[in-house]
Each structure stands twice: as C-alpha cells, then as structure tokens.
C-alpha atoms as a printed R data frame, in Angstrom:
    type eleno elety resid chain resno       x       y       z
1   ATOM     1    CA   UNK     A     1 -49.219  68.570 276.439
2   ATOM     2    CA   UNK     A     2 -45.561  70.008 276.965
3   ATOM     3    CA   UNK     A     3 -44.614  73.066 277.948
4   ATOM     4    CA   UNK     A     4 -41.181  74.638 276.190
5   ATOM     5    CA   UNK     A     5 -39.447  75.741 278.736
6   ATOM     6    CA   UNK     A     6 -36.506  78.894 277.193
7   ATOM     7    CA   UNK     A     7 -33.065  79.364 277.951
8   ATOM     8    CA   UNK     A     8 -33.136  81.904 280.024
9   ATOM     9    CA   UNK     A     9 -35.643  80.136 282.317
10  ATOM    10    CA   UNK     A    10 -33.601  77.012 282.059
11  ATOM    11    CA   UNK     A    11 -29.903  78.975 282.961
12  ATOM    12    CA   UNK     A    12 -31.438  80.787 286.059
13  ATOM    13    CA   UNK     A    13 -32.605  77.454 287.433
14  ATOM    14    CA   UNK     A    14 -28.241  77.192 288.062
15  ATOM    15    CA   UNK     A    15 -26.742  80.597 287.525
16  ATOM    16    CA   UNK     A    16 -28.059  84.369 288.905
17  ATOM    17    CA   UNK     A    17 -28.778  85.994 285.676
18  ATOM    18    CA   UNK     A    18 -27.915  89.931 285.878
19  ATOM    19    CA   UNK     A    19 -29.029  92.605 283.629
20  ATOM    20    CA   UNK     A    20 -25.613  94.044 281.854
21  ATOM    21    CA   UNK     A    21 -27.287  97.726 281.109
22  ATOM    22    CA   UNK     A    22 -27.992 101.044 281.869
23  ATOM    23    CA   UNK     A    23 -31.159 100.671 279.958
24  ATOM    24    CA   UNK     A    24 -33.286  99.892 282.326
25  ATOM    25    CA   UNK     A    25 -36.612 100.310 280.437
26  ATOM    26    CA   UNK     A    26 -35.377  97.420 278.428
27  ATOM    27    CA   UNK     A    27 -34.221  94.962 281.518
28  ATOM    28    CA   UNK     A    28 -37.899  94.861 282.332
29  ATOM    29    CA   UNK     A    29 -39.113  91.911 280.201
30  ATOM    30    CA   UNK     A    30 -35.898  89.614 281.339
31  ATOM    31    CA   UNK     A    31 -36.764  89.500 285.358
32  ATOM    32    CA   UNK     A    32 -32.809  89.723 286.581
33  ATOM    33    CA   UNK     A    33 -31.661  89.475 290.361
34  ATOM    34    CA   UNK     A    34 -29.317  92.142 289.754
35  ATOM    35    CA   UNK     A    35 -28.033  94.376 287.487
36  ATOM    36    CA   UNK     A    36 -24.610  95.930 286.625
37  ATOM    37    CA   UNK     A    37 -23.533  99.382 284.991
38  ATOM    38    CA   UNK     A    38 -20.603 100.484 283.870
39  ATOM    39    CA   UNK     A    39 -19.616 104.304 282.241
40  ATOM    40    CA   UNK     A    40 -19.987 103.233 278.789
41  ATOM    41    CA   UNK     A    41 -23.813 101.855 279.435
42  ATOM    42    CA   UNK     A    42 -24.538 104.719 281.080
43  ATOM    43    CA   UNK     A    43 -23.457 107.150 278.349
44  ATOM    44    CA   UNK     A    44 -25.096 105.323 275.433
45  ATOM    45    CA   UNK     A    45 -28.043 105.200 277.631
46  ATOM    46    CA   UNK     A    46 -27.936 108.486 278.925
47  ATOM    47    CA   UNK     A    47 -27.733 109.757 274.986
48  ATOM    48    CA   UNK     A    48 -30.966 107.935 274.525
49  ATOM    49    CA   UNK     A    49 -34.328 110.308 274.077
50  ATOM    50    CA   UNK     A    50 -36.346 108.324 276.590
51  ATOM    51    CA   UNK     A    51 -33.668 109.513 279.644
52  ATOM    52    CA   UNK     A    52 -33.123 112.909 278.783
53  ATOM    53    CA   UNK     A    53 -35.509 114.127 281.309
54  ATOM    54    CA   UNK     A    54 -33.338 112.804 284.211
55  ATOM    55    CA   UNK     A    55 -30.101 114.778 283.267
56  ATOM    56    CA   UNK     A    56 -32.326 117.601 282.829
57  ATOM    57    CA   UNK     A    57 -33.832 116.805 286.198
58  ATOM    58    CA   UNK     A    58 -30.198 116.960 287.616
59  ATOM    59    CA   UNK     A    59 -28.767 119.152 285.807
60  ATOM    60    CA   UNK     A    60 -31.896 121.630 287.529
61  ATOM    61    CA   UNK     A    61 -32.080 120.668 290.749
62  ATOM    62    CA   UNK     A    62 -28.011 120.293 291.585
63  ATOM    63    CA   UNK     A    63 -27.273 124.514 289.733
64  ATOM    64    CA   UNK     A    64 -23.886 124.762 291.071
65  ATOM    65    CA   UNK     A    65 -22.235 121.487 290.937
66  ATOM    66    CA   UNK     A    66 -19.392 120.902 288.090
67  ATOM    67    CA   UNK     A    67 -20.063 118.233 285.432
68  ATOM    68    CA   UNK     A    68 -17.247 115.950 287.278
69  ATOM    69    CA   UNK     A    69 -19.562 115.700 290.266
70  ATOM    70    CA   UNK     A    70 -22.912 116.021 288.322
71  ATOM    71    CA   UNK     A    71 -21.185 112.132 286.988
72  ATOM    72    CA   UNK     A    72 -21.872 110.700 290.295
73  ATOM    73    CA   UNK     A    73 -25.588 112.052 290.536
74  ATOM    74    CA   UNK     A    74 -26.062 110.245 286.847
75  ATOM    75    CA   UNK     A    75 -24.736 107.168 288.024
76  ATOM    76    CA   UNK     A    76 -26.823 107.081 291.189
77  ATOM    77    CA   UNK     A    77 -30.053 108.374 289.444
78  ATOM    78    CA   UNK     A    78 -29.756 105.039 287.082
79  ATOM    79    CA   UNK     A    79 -28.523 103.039 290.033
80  ATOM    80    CA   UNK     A    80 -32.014 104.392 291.748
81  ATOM    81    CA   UNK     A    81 -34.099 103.908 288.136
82  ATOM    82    CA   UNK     A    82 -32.768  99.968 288.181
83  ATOM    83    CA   UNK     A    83 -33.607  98.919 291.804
84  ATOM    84    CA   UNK     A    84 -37.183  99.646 291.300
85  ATOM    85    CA   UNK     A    85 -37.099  97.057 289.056
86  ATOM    86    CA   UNK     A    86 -35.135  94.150 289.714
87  ATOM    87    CA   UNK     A    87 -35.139  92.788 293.483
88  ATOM    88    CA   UNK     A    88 -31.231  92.799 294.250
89  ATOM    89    CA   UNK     A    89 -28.038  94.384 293.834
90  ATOM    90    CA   UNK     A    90 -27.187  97.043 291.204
91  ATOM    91    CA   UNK     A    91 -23.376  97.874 290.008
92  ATOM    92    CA   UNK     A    92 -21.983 101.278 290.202
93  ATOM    93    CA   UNK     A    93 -18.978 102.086 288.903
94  ATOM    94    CA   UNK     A    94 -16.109 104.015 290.670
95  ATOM    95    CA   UNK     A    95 -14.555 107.189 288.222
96  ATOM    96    CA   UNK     A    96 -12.241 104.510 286.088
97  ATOM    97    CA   UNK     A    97  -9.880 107.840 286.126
98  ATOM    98    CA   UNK     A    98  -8.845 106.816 290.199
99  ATOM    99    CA   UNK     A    99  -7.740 103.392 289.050
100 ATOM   100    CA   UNK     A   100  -4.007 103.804 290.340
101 ATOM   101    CA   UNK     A   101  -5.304 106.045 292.922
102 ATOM   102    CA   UNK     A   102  -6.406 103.935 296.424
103 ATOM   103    CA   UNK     A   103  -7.453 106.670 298.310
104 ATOM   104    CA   UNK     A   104  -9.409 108.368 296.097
105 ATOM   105    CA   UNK     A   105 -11.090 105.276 295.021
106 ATOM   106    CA   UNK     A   106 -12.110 104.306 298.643
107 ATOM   107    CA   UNK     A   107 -13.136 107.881 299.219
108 ATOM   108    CA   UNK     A   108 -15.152 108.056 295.380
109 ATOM   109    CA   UNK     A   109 -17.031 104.831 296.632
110 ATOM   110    CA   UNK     A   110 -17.959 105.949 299.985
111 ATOM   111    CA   UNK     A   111 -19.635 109.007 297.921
112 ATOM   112    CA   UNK     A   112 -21.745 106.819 295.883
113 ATOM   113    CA   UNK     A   113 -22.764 104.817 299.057
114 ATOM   114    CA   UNK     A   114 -23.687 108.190 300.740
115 ATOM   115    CA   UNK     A   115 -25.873 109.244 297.893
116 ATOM   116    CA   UNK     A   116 -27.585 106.026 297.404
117 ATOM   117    CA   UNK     A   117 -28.092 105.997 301.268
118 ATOM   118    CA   UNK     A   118 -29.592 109.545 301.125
119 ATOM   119    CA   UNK     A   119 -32.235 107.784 298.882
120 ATOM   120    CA   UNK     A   120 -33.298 105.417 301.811
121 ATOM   121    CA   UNK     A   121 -31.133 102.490 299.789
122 ATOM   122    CA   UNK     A   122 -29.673 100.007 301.813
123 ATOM   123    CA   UNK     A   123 -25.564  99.890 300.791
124 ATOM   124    CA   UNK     A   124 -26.342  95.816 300.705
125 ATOM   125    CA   UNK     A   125 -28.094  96.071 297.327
126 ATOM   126    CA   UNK     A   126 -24.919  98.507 295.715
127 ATOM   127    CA   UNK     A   127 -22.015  96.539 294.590
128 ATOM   128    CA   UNK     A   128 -19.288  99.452 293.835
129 ATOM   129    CA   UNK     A   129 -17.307  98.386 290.482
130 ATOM   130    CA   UNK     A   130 -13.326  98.841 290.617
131 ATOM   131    CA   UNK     A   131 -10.634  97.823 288.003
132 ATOM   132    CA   UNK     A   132  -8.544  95.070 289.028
133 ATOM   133    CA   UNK     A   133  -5.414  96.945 289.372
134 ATOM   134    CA   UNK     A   134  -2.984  96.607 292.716
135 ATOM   135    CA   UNK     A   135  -4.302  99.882 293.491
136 ATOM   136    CA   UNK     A   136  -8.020  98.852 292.996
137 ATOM   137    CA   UNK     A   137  -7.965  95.757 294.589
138 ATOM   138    CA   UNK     A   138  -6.301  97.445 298.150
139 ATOM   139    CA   UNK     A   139  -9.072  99.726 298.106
140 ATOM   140    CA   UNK     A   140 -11.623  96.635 297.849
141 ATOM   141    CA   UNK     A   141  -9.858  95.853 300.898
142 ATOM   142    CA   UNK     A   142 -10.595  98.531 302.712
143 ATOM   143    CA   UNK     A   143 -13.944  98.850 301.503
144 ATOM   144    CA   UNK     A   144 -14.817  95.315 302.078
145 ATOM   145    CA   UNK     A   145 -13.671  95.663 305.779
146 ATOM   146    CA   UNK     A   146 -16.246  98.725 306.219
147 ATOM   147    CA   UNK     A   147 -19.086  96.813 304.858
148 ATOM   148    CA   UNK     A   148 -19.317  98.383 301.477
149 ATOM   149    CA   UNK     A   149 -19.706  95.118 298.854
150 ATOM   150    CA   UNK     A   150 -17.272  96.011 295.559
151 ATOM   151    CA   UNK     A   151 -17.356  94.310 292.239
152 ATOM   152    CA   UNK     A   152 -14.327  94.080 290.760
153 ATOM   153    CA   UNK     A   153 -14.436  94.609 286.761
154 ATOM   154    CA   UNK     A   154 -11.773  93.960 284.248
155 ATOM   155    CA   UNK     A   155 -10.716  90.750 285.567
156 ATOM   156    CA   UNK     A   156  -8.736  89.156 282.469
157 ATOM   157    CA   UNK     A   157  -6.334  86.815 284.609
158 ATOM   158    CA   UNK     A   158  -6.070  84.153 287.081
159 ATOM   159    CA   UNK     A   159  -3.558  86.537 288.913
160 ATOM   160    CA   UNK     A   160  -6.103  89.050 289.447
161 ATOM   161    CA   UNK     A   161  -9.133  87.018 290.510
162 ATOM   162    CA   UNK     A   162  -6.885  85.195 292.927
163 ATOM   163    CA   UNK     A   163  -5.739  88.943 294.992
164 ATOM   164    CA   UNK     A   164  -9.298  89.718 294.878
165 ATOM   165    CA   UNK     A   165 -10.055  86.978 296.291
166 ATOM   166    CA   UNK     A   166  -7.619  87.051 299.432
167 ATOM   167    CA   UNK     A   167  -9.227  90.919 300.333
168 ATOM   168    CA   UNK     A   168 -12.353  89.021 300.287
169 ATOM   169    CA   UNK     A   169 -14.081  90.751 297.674
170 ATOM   170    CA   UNK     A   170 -17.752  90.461 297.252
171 ATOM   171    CA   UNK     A   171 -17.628  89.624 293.548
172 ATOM   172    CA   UNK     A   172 -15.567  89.624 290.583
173 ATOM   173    CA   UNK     A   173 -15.753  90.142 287.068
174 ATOM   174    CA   UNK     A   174 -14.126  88.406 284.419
175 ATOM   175    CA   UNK     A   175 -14.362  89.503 280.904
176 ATOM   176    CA   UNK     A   176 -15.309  86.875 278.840
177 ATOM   177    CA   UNK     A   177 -15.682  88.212 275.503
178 ATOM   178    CA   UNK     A   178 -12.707  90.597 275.458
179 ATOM   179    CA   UNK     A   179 -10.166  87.999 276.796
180 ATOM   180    CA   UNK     A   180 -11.423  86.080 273.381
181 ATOM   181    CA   UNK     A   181 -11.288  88.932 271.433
182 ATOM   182    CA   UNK     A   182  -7.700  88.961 272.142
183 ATOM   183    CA   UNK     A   183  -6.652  85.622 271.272
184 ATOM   184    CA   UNK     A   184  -8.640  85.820 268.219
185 ATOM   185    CA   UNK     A   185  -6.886  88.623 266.895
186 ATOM   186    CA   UNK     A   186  -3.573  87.234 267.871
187 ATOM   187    CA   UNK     A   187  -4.450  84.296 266.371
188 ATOM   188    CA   UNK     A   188  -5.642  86.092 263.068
189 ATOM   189    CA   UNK     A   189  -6.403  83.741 260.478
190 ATOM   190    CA   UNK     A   190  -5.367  81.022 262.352
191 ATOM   191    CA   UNK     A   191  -8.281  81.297 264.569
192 ATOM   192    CA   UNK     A   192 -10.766  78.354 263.652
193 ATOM   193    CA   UNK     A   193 -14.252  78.373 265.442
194 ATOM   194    CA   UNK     A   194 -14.497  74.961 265.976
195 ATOM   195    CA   UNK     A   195 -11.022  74.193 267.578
196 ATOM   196    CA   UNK     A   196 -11.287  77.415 269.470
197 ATOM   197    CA   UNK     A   197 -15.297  77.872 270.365
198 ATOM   198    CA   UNK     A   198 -17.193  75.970 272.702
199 ATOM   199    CA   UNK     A   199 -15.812  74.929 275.788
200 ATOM   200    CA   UNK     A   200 -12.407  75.488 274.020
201 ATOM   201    CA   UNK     A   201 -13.108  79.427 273.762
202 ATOM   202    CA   UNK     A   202 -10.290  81.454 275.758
203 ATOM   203    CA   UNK     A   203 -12.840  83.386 277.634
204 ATOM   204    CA   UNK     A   204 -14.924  80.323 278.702
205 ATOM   205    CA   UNK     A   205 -11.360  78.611 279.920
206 ATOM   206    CA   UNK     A   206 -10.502  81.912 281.917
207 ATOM   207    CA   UNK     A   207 -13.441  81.407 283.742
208 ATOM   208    CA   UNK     A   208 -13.627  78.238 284.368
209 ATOM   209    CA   UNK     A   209 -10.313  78.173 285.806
210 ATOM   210    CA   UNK     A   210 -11.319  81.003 288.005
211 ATOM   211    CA   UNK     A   211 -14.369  79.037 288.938
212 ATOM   212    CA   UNK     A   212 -12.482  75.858 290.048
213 ATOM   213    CA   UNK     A   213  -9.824  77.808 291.623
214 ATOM   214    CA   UNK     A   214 -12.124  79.454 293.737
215 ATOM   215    CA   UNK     A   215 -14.221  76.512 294.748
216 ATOM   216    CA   UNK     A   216 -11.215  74.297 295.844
217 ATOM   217    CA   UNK     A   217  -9.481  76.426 298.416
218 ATOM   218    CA   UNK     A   218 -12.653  77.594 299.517
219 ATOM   219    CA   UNK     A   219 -13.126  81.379 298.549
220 ATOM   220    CA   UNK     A   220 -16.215  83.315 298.969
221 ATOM   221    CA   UNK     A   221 -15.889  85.572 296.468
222 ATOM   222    CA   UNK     A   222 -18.729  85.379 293.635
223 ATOM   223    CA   UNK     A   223 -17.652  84.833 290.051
224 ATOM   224    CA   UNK     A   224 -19.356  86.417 287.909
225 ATOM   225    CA   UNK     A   225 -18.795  85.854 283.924
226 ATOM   226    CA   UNK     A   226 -19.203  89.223 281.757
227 ATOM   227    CA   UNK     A   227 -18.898  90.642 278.234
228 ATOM   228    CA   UNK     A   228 -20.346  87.539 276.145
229 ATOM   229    CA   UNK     A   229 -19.939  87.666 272.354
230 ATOM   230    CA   UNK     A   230 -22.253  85.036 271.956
231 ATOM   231    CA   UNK     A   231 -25.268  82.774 274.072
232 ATOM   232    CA   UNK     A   232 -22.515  79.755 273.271
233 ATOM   233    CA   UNK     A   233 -20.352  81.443 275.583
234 ATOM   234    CA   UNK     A   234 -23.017  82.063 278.199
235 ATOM   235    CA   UNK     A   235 -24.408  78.635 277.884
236 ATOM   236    CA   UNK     A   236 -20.516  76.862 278.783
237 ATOM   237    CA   UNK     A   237 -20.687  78.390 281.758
238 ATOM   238    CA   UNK     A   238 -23.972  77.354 283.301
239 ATOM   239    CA   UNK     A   239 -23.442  77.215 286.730
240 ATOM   240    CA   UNK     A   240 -21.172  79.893 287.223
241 ATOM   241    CA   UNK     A   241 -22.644  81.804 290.292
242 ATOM   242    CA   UNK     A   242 -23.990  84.512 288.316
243 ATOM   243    CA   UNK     A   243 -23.658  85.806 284.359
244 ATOM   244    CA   UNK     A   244 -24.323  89.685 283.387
245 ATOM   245    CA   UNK     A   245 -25.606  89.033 280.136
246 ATOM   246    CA   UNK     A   246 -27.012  92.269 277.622
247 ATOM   247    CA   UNK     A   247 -30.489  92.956 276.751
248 ATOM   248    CA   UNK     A   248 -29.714  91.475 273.013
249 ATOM   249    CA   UNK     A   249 -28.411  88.324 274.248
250 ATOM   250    CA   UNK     A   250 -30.704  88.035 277.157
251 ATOM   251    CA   UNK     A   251 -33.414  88.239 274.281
252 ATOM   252    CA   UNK     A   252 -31.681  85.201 272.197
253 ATOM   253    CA   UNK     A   253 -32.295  83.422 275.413
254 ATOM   254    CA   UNK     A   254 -35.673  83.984 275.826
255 ATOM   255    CA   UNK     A   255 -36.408  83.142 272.263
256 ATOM   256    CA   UNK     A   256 -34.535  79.639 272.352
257 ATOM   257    CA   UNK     A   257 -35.626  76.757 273.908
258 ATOM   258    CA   UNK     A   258 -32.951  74.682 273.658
259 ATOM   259    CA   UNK     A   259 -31.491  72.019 276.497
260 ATOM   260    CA   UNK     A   260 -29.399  74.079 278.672
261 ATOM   261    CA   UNK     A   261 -26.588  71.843 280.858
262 ATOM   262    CA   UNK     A   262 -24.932  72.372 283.898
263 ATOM   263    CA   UNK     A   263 -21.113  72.703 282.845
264 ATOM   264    CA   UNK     A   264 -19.564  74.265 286.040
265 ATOM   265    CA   UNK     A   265 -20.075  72.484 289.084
266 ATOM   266    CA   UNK     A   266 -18.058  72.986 292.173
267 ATOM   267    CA   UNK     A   267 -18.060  68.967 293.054
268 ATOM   268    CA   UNK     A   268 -15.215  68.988 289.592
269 ATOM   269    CA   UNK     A   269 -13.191  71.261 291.489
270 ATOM   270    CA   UNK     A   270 -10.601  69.252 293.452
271 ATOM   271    CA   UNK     A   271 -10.148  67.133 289.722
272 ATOM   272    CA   UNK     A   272 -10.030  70.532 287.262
273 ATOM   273    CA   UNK     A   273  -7.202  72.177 289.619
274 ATOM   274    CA   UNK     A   274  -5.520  68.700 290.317
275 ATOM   275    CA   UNK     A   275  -4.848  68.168 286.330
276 ATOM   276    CA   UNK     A   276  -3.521  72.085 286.226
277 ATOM   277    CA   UNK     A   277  -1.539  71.505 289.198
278 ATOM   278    CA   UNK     A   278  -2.797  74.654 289.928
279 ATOM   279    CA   UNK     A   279  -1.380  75.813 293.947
280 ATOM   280    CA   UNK     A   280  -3.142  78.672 295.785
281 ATOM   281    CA   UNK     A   281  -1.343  81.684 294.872
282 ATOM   282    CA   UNK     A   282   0.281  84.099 297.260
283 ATOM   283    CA   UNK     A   283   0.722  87.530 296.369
284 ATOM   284    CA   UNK     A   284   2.323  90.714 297.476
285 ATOM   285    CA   UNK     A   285   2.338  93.636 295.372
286 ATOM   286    CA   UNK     A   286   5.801  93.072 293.287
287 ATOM   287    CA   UNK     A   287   4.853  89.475 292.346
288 ATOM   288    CA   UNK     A   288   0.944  90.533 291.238
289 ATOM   289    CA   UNK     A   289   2.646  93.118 289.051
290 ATOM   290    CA   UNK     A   290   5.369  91.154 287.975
291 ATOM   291    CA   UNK     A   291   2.450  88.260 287.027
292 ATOM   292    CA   UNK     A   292   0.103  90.425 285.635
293 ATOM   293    CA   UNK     A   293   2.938  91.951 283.531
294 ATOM   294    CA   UNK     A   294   3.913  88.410 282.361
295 ATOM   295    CA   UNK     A   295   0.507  87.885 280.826
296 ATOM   296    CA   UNK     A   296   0.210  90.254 277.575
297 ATOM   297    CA   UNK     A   297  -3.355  89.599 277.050
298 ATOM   298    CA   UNK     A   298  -4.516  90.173 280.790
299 ATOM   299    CA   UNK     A   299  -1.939  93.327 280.647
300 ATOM   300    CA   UNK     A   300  -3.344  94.839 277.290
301 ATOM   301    CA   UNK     A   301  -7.126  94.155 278.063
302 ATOM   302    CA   UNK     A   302  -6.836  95.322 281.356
303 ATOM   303    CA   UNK     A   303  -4.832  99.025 280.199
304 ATOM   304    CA   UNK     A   304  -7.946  99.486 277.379
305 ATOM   305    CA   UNK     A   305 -10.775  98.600 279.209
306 ATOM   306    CA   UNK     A   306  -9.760 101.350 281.746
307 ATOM   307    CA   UNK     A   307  -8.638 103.885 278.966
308 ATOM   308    CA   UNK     A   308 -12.078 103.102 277.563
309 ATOM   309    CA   UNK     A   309 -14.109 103.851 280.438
310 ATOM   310    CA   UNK     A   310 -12.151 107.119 281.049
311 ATOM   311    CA   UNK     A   311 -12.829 108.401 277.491
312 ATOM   312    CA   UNK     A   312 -16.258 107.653 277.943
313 ATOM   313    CA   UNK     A   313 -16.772 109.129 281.345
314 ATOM   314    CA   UNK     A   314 -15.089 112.467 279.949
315 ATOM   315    CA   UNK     A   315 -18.074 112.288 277.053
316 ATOM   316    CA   UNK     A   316 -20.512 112.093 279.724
317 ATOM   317    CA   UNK     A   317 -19.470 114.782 281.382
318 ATOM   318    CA   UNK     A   318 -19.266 117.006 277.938
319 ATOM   319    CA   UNK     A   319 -22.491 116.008 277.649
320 ATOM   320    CA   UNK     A   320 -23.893 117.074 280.835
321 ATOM   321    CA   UNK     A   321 -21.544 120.578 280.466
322 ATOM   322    CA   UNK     A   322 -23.700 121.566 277.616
C-alpha cells in the first residue's frame, strides 16, 4: 500500500514554508515555521468579523492613544495571535510611511520589539519588515548590530538584495509575483506562458539569481521568495531557504500530490554565477541609487509597493478612528 505524500509535505522536506497572512485562524491547518504580515494583510484581516473583538479590545483598554499609535498595538496583537500557533518567527512590519526616514525607522522598530517584549516574547522570534530603500536598508544596519532580526520586503533587484546583504540582514524578501507582473504587462500581448513561465518566469529568475549570488560569496542572509501568482512559481524554487506562500496557495499544495524537485541547490552556485559573470557587488549609496534607478521594473515596483502599504495603513487607522 502507498501512501500519497502532498506538495506541501514534499516542499518543506527542502524549503521553510511560512504562512503569508494576517489570518491566522486560517494558517492553522498548513503547520508553517513562521509567518509574515504585512499592512495590507492586516487590514483585510482586521475588516474580517471573526477579529473585531481585538480592535475593540484595544481600542478599550489603550482610551487615550491616537489611531497612529493604536497601528502598532494592531500589529503586535496579530503578531501575539500568530506565535501561539506556529513555532517560529512572525513578520512585523515597520510604518511603510518612514521608508526614507532611518531614524525613525530604527526608532519605529525598537517600539514594536518593546511591545512584543512586554508580552514575555523573545525579540528572536520577531523579524521587523523594512522596504529596501537606501534609507531602509541603513537602518537594518543598525538594527541588525543591536540584535533586532529585520526582514527586508520589496526586494525587486539584484542591487537591493546584494546591500542587504553586506549589513548582514537576517532575511530578505523578494517579490516574486509582482516582479512578473511587471514584465508581463510590459510585454503585453507579447507575453506567451510557455516561453515566459516555468523556470523562464521573471520572478523565478530574480530569485534564483539572488539565491546563487548569495550562496557563492558566502552570505548569511536568508532568501526568502514572496508574492507567488501561482504553485508553478513556488514549486521552481524548491530549495530556496524559505517561501511565504498564502493560505489559497498553501491549500493548492495540500490538495496536490504531485512530484515536487529540488531546483535550487547551493552546490550550482559557483556554475549559475560563473555563466552570468556575475562579480560581488560593492555599493555606496550613489551607486545603489544610481543602480536601482537604472532598473525601471525594480524602481516602479519598489515606489508602489510602498505607496500601497501607506494607503493601506492610513485605512487602518480610519478604521480604528471610528
């Protein structure tokens, strides 16, 4: 007799599979390591009936505090909701309004460390999430250096993933389904799924170059793949150190038992960056910008994703003003 064995149980046996929700009622039947949040989860989650209690709880029991700060007590309270359920680190993210603003990034994180500390949480199981910009990533920097683990999020670009990297971030972020998003509408109706899918897909390249990058000169930093359109995506980059998958697609993994391969493997490093000619990058500030302003895609993604967290974080605090 043989037992099916899914996907999901098959891709955790060579990548960390992370919960990509605020939901975290629904993260329950997929058994992740860790889990990551962001302001837009947290708003569509926090309009959800089932949660309503815990901004009321808040709102009650913190009387005199604006909606700007009641933001970080709603992040937190999540942050608090998830690690009773999955046995490692949760992602919080830093006010995506500070992104060009180091100090007040370091000093928004060290706010979210105090309150999850005030909780009895160790600050080893919070990774703090902060855009990839020049401002974000010297602020990882600092952090780093004090013992607070960051995430960076919105990683579109070899550029960016390599200056995380040298501040010795804990983890990054890159974005796989938005970076494809981008060539596909660029591309129009040009795009064709089977030239441009698979392990062709502009997302799934992105990372893998990060990957091999990373793995030949010998940085720490954890890659971790994000924003998936599709399992196809998520199943090119088995092996990646970890993938934050959603609660849908998590689902299409359970429910699919097909053979899942290994298709990142640090041993294919030295080859992968040999036939890129890829060098180790050095970077001060004027040449990341001047990089990062060279690449239109990495530029564009990176300026919406943090426009689109701001918007949202201003609708979550609306909705706690009322």
């Amino acid at each position: 007799m043989t037992t099916t064995t899914t996907a999901l149980d098959q891709l955790k046996k060579m990548t960390i599979v992370v919960a990509d929700t605020g939901d975290f009622e629904r993260m329950k039947a997929y058994l992740p390591r860790d889990a990551t949040t962001n302001p837009s989860l947290i708003l569509k989650a926090a309009q959800q009936p089932n949660y309503t209690h815990i901004l009321q709880g808040l709102k009650v029991s913190h009387p005199h505090l604006r909606p700007a700060e009641l933001v970080d007590e709603v992040l937190v309270a999540f942050g608090l909701e998830i690690l009773k359920i999955i046995p490692g680190r949760v992602s919080t993210e830093v006010d995506a309004r500070l992104s060009f603003d180091t100090a007040a990034t370091i000093a928004k994180a060290k706010r979210l460390i105090e309150l999850y500390e005030s909780h009895g949480i160790d600050r080893q199981r919070i990774l703090i999430k902060i855009a990839a910009t020049w401002e974000g990533i010297q602020a990882v920097k600092a952090l780093e250096a004090e013992g607070i683990c960051c995430n960076v999020t919105l990683v579109f670009s070899l550029i960016q993933a390599a200056a995380c990297g040298a501040v010795n971030a804990q983890l990054i972020s890159p974005f796989v389904g938005r970076i494809t998003d981008w060539h596909k509408a660029k591309l129009g109706n040009a795009w064709n799924d089977l030239s441009n899918g698979g392990p062709h897909d502009p997302g799934v390249t992105s990372v893998r170059r990060i990957f091999h990058y990373f793995k030949h000169y010998g940085i720490s930093t954890e890659i971790m793949g994000a924003s998936f359109r599709n399992i196809q995506q998520i199943l090119e980059l088995a092996g990646c150190d970890l993938l934050t998958i959603s609660p849908e697609l998590l689902n299409e993994l359970q429910t699919n038992d097909s053979p899942v391969i290994r298709r990142l493997n640090a041993l294919d490093s030295a080859t992968a960056i040999s036939a890129e000619q890829i060098g180790q990058l050095q970077l001060d500030e004027s040449q990341f910008r001047l990089a990062l302003n060279n690449d239109p895609m990495a530029t564009e993604k990176l300026a919406e994703g943090i426009r689109n967290f701001c918007i949202d974080t201003d609708k979550l605090e609306i909705l706690l003003g009322q």
